PDB file of C-alpha atoms in Angstrom:
ATOM      1  CA  MET A 197    -220.123 -48.729-121.800  1.00  0.00           C
ATOM      2  CA  ASP A 198    -222.384 -50.089-124.217  1.00  0.00           C
ATOM      3  CA  ASP A 199    -221.440 -53.778-123.666  1.00  0.00           C
ATOM      4  CA  PRO A 200    -222.898 -54.996-119.833  1.00  0.00           C
ATOM      5  CA  ASN A 201    -220.413 -57.700-119.879  1.00  0.00           C
ATOM      6  CA  ALA A 202    -217.443 -55.082-119.371  1.00  0.00           C
ATOM      7  CA  ASP A 203    -218.568 -54.321-115.303  1.00  0.00           C
ATOM      8  CA  ILE A 204    -217.814 -58.119-114.697  1.00  0.00           C
ATOM      9  CA  SER A 205    -214.900 -58.167-116.254  1.00  0.00           C
ATOM     10  CA  VAL A 206    -213.544 -54.361-114.988  1.00  0.00           C
ATOM     11  CA  LEU A 207    -214.475 -56.494-111.203  1.00  0.00           C
ATOM     12  CA  THR A 208    -213.367 -59.575-112.472  1.00  0.00           C
ATOM     13  CA  ARG A 209    -209.895 -58.247-113.311  1.00  0.00           C
ATOM     14  CA  LEU A 210    -209.666 -56.403-109.808  1.00  0.00           C
ATOM     15  CA  GLU A 211    -210.682 -58.828-107.414  1.00  0.00           C
ATOM     16  CA  LEU A 212    -208.166 -60.787-109.356  1.00  0.00           C
ATOM     17  CA  TYR A 213    -204.937 -58.281-108.876  1.00  0.00           C
ATOM     18  CA  PHE A 214    -206.347 -57.270-105.185  1.00  0.00           C
ATOM     19  CA  SER A 215    -206.815 -60.960-103.440  1.00  0.00           C
ATOM     20  CA  ILE A 216    -203.080 -61.196-105.260  1.00  0.00           C
ATOM     21  CA  ARG A 217    -201.581 -58.183-103.873  1.00  0.00           C
ATOM     22  CA  GLN A 218    -203.845 -58.931-100.521  1.00  0.00           C
ATOM     23  CA  PHE A 219    -202.110 -62.718-100.148  1.00  0.00           C
ATOM     24  CA  THR A 220    -199.056 -61.411-101.545  1.00  0.00           C
ATOM     25  CA  ARG A 221    -198.367 -58.034 -98.915  1.00  0.00           C
ATOM     26  CA  THR A 222    -199.728 -59.716 -96.584  1.00  0.00           C
ATOM     27  CA  THR A 223    -198.562 -62.518 -96.784  1.00  0.00           C
ATOM     28  CA  ARG A 224    -195.209 -60.700 -96.488  1.00  0.00           C
ATOM     29  CA  ARG A 225    -195.275 -59.118 -93.608  1.00  0.00           C
ATOM     30  CA  PHE A 226    -195.918 -62.202 -91.818  1.00  0.00           C
ATOM     31  CA  ALA A 227    -192.733 -63.151 -93.078  1.00  0.00           C
ATOM     32  CA  GLU A 228    -190.993 -60.595 -92.258  1.00  0.00           C
ATOM     33  CA  ILE A 229    -191.687 -61.024 -87.975  1.00  0.00           C
ATOM     34  CA  PHE A 230    -190.680 -64.564 -88.521  1.00  0.00           C
ATOM     35  CA  SER A 231    -187.595 -63.911 -89.973  1.00  0.00           C
ATOM     36  CA  TYR A 232    -188.876 -64.776 -93.653  1.00  0.00           C
ATOM     37  CA  ASP A 233    -189.795 -69.005 -92.720  1.00  0.00           C
ATOM     38  CA  TYR A 234    -192.061 -69.504 -95.630  1.00  0.00           C
ATOM     39  CA  GLU A 235    -194.022 -72.669 -93.563  1.00  0.00           C
ATOM     40  CA  MET A 236    -193.856 -70.798 -89.877  1.00  0.00           C
ATOM     41  CA  VAL A 237    -196.175 -68.247 -91.690  1.00  0.00           C
ATOM     42  CA  MET A 238    -198.623 -70.514 -93.543  1.00  0.00           C
ATOM     43  CA  ILE A 239    -198.492 -73.053 -89.715  1.00  0.00           C
ATOM     44  CA  PHE A 240    -199.459 -69.814 -87.714  1.00  0.00           C
ATOM     45  CA  PHE A 241    -202.631 -68.557 -90.838  1.00  0.00           C
ATOM     46  CA  VAL A 242    -204.026 -72.213 -89.952  1.00  0.00           C
ATOM     47  CA  VAL A 243    -203.873 -72.010 -86.399  1.00  0.00           C
ATOM     48  CA  VAL A 244    -205.080 -68.419 -86.628  1.00  0.00           C
ATOM     49  CA  GLU A 245    -207.584 -69.876 -88.815  1.00  0.00           C
ATOM     50  CA  ALA A 246    -208.793 -72.035 -86.235  1.00  0.00           C
ATOM     51  CA  CYS A 247    -209.107 -69.384 -83.602  1.00  0.00           C
ATOM     52  CA  PHE A 248    -210.362 -67.134 -85.345  1.00  0.00           C
ATOM     53  CA  GLN A 249    -213.369 -69.195 -85.007  1.00  0.00           C
ATOM     54  CA  ALA A 250    -213.403 -69.350 -81.434  1.00  0.00           C
ATOM     55  CA  ILE A 251    -213.357 -66.096 -81.323  1.00  0.00           C
ATOM     56  CA  LEU A 252    -216.279 -65.929 -83.712  1.00  0.00           C
ATOM     57  CA  ASN A 253    -218.819 -67.685 -80.632  1.00  0.00           C
ATOM     58  CA  LEU A 254    -217.211 -64.404 -78.278  1.00  0.00           C
ATOM     59  CA  GLY A 255    -219.026 -61.965 -79.405  1.00  0.00           C
ATOM     60  CA  GLY A 256    -221.712 -61.731 -77.112  1.00  0.00           C
ATOM     61  CA  ALA A 257    -219.048 -61.375 -74.717  1.00  0.00           C
ATOM     62  CA  SER A 258    -217.357 -58.517 -72.548  1.00  0.00           C
ATOM     63  CA  SER A 259    -214.725 -56.148 -73.547  1.00  0.00           C
ATOM     64  CA  ASP A 260    -212.879 -56.937 -70.641  1.00  0.00           C
ATOM     65  CA  ARG A 261    -209.407 -58.467 -72.490  1.00  0.00           C
ATOM     66  CA  ASP A 262    -208.931 -60.471 -68.861  1.00  0.00           C
ATOM     67  CA  ALA A 263    -212.251 -62.513 -69.139  1.00  0.00           C
ATOM     68  CA  ILE A 264    -211.856 -62.990 -72.806  1.00  0.00           C
ATOM     69  CA  GLU A 265    -209.379 -64.604 -72.258  1.00  0.00           C
ATOM     70  CA  GLN A 266    -210.498 -67.009 -69.987  1.00  0.00           C
ATOM     71  CA  ILE A 267    -213.412 -67.574 -72.330  1.00  0.00           C
ATOM     72  CA  TYR A 268    -210.756 -67.513 -75.499  1.00  0.00           C
ATOM     73  CA  LEU A 269    -208.857 -70.960 -73.689  1.00  0.00           C
ATOM     74  CA  GLU A 270    -212.148 -72.420 -72.150  1.00  0.00           C
ATOM     75  CA  SER A 271    -213.624 -73.005 -75.610  1.00  0.00           C
ATOM     76  CA  ALA A 272    -214.012 -76.667 -76.497  1.00  0.00           C
ATOM     77  CA  THR A 273    -213.059 -74.906 -80.135  1.00  0.00           C
ATOM     78  CA  ILE A 274    -209.954 -73.790 -79.629  1.00  0.00           C
ATOM     79  CA  GLY A 275    -206.615 -74.126 -82.012  1.00  0.00           C
ATOM     80  CA  VAL A 276    -205.708 -76.827 -83.840  1.00  0.00           C
ATOM     81  CA  SER A 277    -203.823 -80.478 -83.351  1.00  0.00           C
ATOM     82  CA  LEU A 278    -200.456 -80.807 -85.167  1.00  0.00           C
ATOM     83  CA  PHE A 279    -202.179 -83.409 -87.838  1.00  0.00           C
ATOM     84  CA  GLY A 280    -204.395 -80.438 -88.302  1.00  0.00           C
ATOM     85  CA  ILE A 281    -202.266 -78.177 -88.826  1.00  0.00           C
ATOM     86  CA  ALA A 282    -199.337 -80.235 -91.629  1.00  0.00           C
ATOM     87  CA  ASP A 283    -202.941 -81.626 -93.099  1.00  0.00           C
ATOM     88  CA  ALA A 284    -204.196 -78.182 -93.974  1.00  0.00           C
ATOM     89  CA  SER A 285    -200.773 -76.405 -94.896  1.00  0.00           C
ATOM     90  CA  GLY A 286    -199.003 -79.860 -96.906  1.00  0.00           C
ATOM     91  CA  ILE A 287    -196.196 -79.603 -94.161  1.00  0.00           C
ATOM     92  CA  PRO A 288    -195.180 -82.735 -93.651  1.00  0.00           C
ATOM     93  CA  ARG A 289    -196.435 -83.545 -89.562  1.00  0.00           C
ATOM     94  CA  GLU A 290    -192.137 -83.758 -88.130  1.00  0.00           C
ATOM     95  CA  THR A 291    -191.301 -79.924 -90.040  1.00  0.00           C
ATOM     96  CA  VAL A 292    -195.391 -78.611 -88.724  1.00  0.00           C
ATOM     97  CA  ARG A 293    -194.301 -80.143 -85.192  1.00  0.00           C
ATOM     98  CA  ARG A 294    -190.994 -78.075 -85.061  1.00  0.00           C
ATOM     99  CA  LYS A 295    -191.756 -74.544 -86.558  1.00  0.00           C
ATOM    100  CA  VAL A 296    -194.444 -74.728 -83.796  1.00  0.00           C
ATOM    101  CA  LYS A 297    -192.291 -75.465 -81.078  1.00  0.00           C
ATOM    102  CA  ALA A 298    -190.168 -72.339 -82.560  1.00  0.00           C
ATOM    103  CA  LEU A 299    -193.295 -70.759 -82.925  1.00  0.00           C
ATOM    104  CA  THR A 300    -194.377 -71.848 -78.914  1.00  0.00           C
ATOM    105  CA  ASP A 301    -190.491 -70.125 -78.000  1.00  0.00           C
ATOM    106  CA  LEU A 302    -191.368 -67.462 -79.807  1.00  0.00           C
ATOM    107  CA  GLY A 303    -194.512 -66.248 -78.023  1.00  0.00           C
ATOM    108  CA  TYR A 304    -196.542 -66.675 -80.987  1.00  0.00           C
ATOM    109  CA  LEU A 305    -198.677 -70.014 -80.655  1.00  0.00           C
ATOM    110  CA  ALA A 306    -199.305 -72.236 -77.493  1.00  0.00           C
ATOM    111  CA  VAL A 307    -200.027 -75.859 -76.876  1.00  0.00           C
ATOM    112  CA  SER A 308    -203.531 -76.363 -74.795  1.00  0.00           C
ATOM    113  CA  GLU A 309    -203.330 -78.634 -71.574  1.00  0.00           C
ATOM    114  CA  LYS A 310    -206.830 -79.331 -72.301  1.00  0.00           C
ATOM    115  CA  SER A 311    -206.284 -80.743 -75.768  1.00  0.00           C
ATOM    116  CA  LYS A 312    -203.039 -80.380 -76.943  1.00  0.00           C
ATOM    117  CA  ASN A 313    -204.524 -78.334 -79.354  1.00  0.00           C
ATOM    118  CA  ILE A 314    -202.036 -75.352 -81.204  1.00  0.00           C
ATOM    119  CA  TYR A 315    -203.538 -72.313 -80.038  1.00  0.00           C
ATOM    120  CA  ILE A 316    -202.700 -68.099 -80.732  1.00  0.00           C
ATOM    121  CA  PRO A 317    -202.167 -67.396 -76.985  1.00  0.00           C
ATOM    122  CA  ILE A 318    -204.013 -63.766 -76.408  1.00  0.00           C
ATOM    123  CA  SER A 319    -201.127 -61.827 -76.079  1.00  0.00           C
ATOM    124  CA  ALA A 320    -199.738 -62.361 -79.634  1.00  0.00           C
ATOM    125  CA  PHE A 321    -202.789 -61.409 -80.620  1.00  0.00           C
ATOM    126  CA  PHE A 322    -201.544 -57.802 -79.026  1.00  0.00           C
ATOM    127  CA  ASP A 323    -197.646 -58.303 -79.895  1.00  0.00           C
ATOM    128  CA  LEU A 324    -197.150 -54.438 -81.995  1.00  0.00           C
ATOM    129  CA  ASN A 325    -196.083 -57.040 -84.918  1.00  0.00           C
ATOM    130  CA  ILE A 326    -198.579 -58.787 -85.440  1.00  0.00           C
ATOM    131  CA  PHE A 327    -201.138 -56.548 -83.934  1.00  0.00           C
ATOM    132  CA  ASP A 328    -199.675 -54.765 -87.255  1.00  0.00           C
ATOM    133  CA  ALA A 329    -200.327 -57.151 -90.309  1.00  0.00           C
ATOM    134  CA  PHE A 330    -203.173 -57.813 -88.896  1.00  0.00           C
ATOM    135  CA  ARG A 331    -204.899 -53.943 -89.300  1.00  0.00           C
ATOM    136  CA  LEU A 332    -202.373 -53.659 -92.743  1.00  0.00           C
ATOM    137  CA  TYR A 333    -204.333 -57.008 -93.384  1.00  0.00           C
ATOM    138  CA  VAL A 334    -207.777 -54.997 -92.701  1.00  0.00           C
ATOM    139  CA  ALA A 335    -207.310 -52.179 -94.562  1.00  0.00           C
ATOM    140  CA  ASP A 336    -206.063 -53.533 -97.411  1.00  0.00           C
ATOM    141  CA  ILE A 337    -209.155 -55.354 -97.515  1.00  0.00           C
ATOM    142  CA  ASP A 338    -211.362 -51.970 -96.686  1.00  0.00           C
ATOM    143  CA  GLN A 339    -209.196 -50.153-100.268  1.00  0.00           C
ATOM    144  CA  PHE A 340    -210.443 -53.541-101.595  1.00  0.00           C
ATOM    145  CA  VAL A 341    -214.348 -52.746-100.912  1.00  0.00           C
ATOM    146  CA  ARG A 342    -214.136 -49.545-101.703  1.00  0.00           C
ATOM    147  CA  THR A 343    -213.210 -50.541-104.305  1.00  0.00           C
ATOM    148  CA  LEU A 344    -215.425 -52.609-105.761  1.00  0.00           C
ATOM    149  CA  GLN A 345    -218.504 -49.727-104.998  1.00  0.00           C
ATOM    150  CA  PHE A 346    -217.133 -47.782-106.736  1.00  0.00           C
ATOM    151  CA  TYR A 347    -216.564 -49.909-110.027  1.00  0.00           C
ATOM    152  CA  ALA A 348    -219.932 -51.373-108.896  1.00  0.00           C
ATOM    153  CA  LYS A 349    -221.578 -47.520-109.062  1.00  0.00           C
ATOM    154  CA  ASP A 350    -222.418 -47.727-112.992  1.00  0.00           C
ATOM    155  CA  ALA A 351    -222.494 -51.151-112.674  1.00  0.00           C
ATOM    156  CA  ARG A 352    -226.199 -50.651-111.795  1.00  0.00           C
TER     157      ARG A 352
END
């Protein structure tokens, strides 16, 4: 490879390919859980993102599940409002309200009594279908990173 830009070109194509593949696979996995209702998938992802931000603040928390759940539920930043979900997803508010109700009835979402925000209950994170979909998502990302590392070796 005489062209120094050739490595960057390969990495860019790989990054695009793996990011699209990862997005497609992950979306499909969650769609299967939610009976292929892609609006539910999008709403779930918006709420997961907000809740993961709250979880990041628990870095030093005890590994005791009950203690983690208590700290998580008491977090002032947990969840997102119906309006926030509609804004982030582009889905009309009334549709968001109906889909959130359905996801709440299924146990994948909950409503905070204190803030009225929508959040992911800890039990949903440990649901085998949800856990497996996230596990496969992480495996896809891991494969992507290993591939980039392999091709980046030659670029150095």
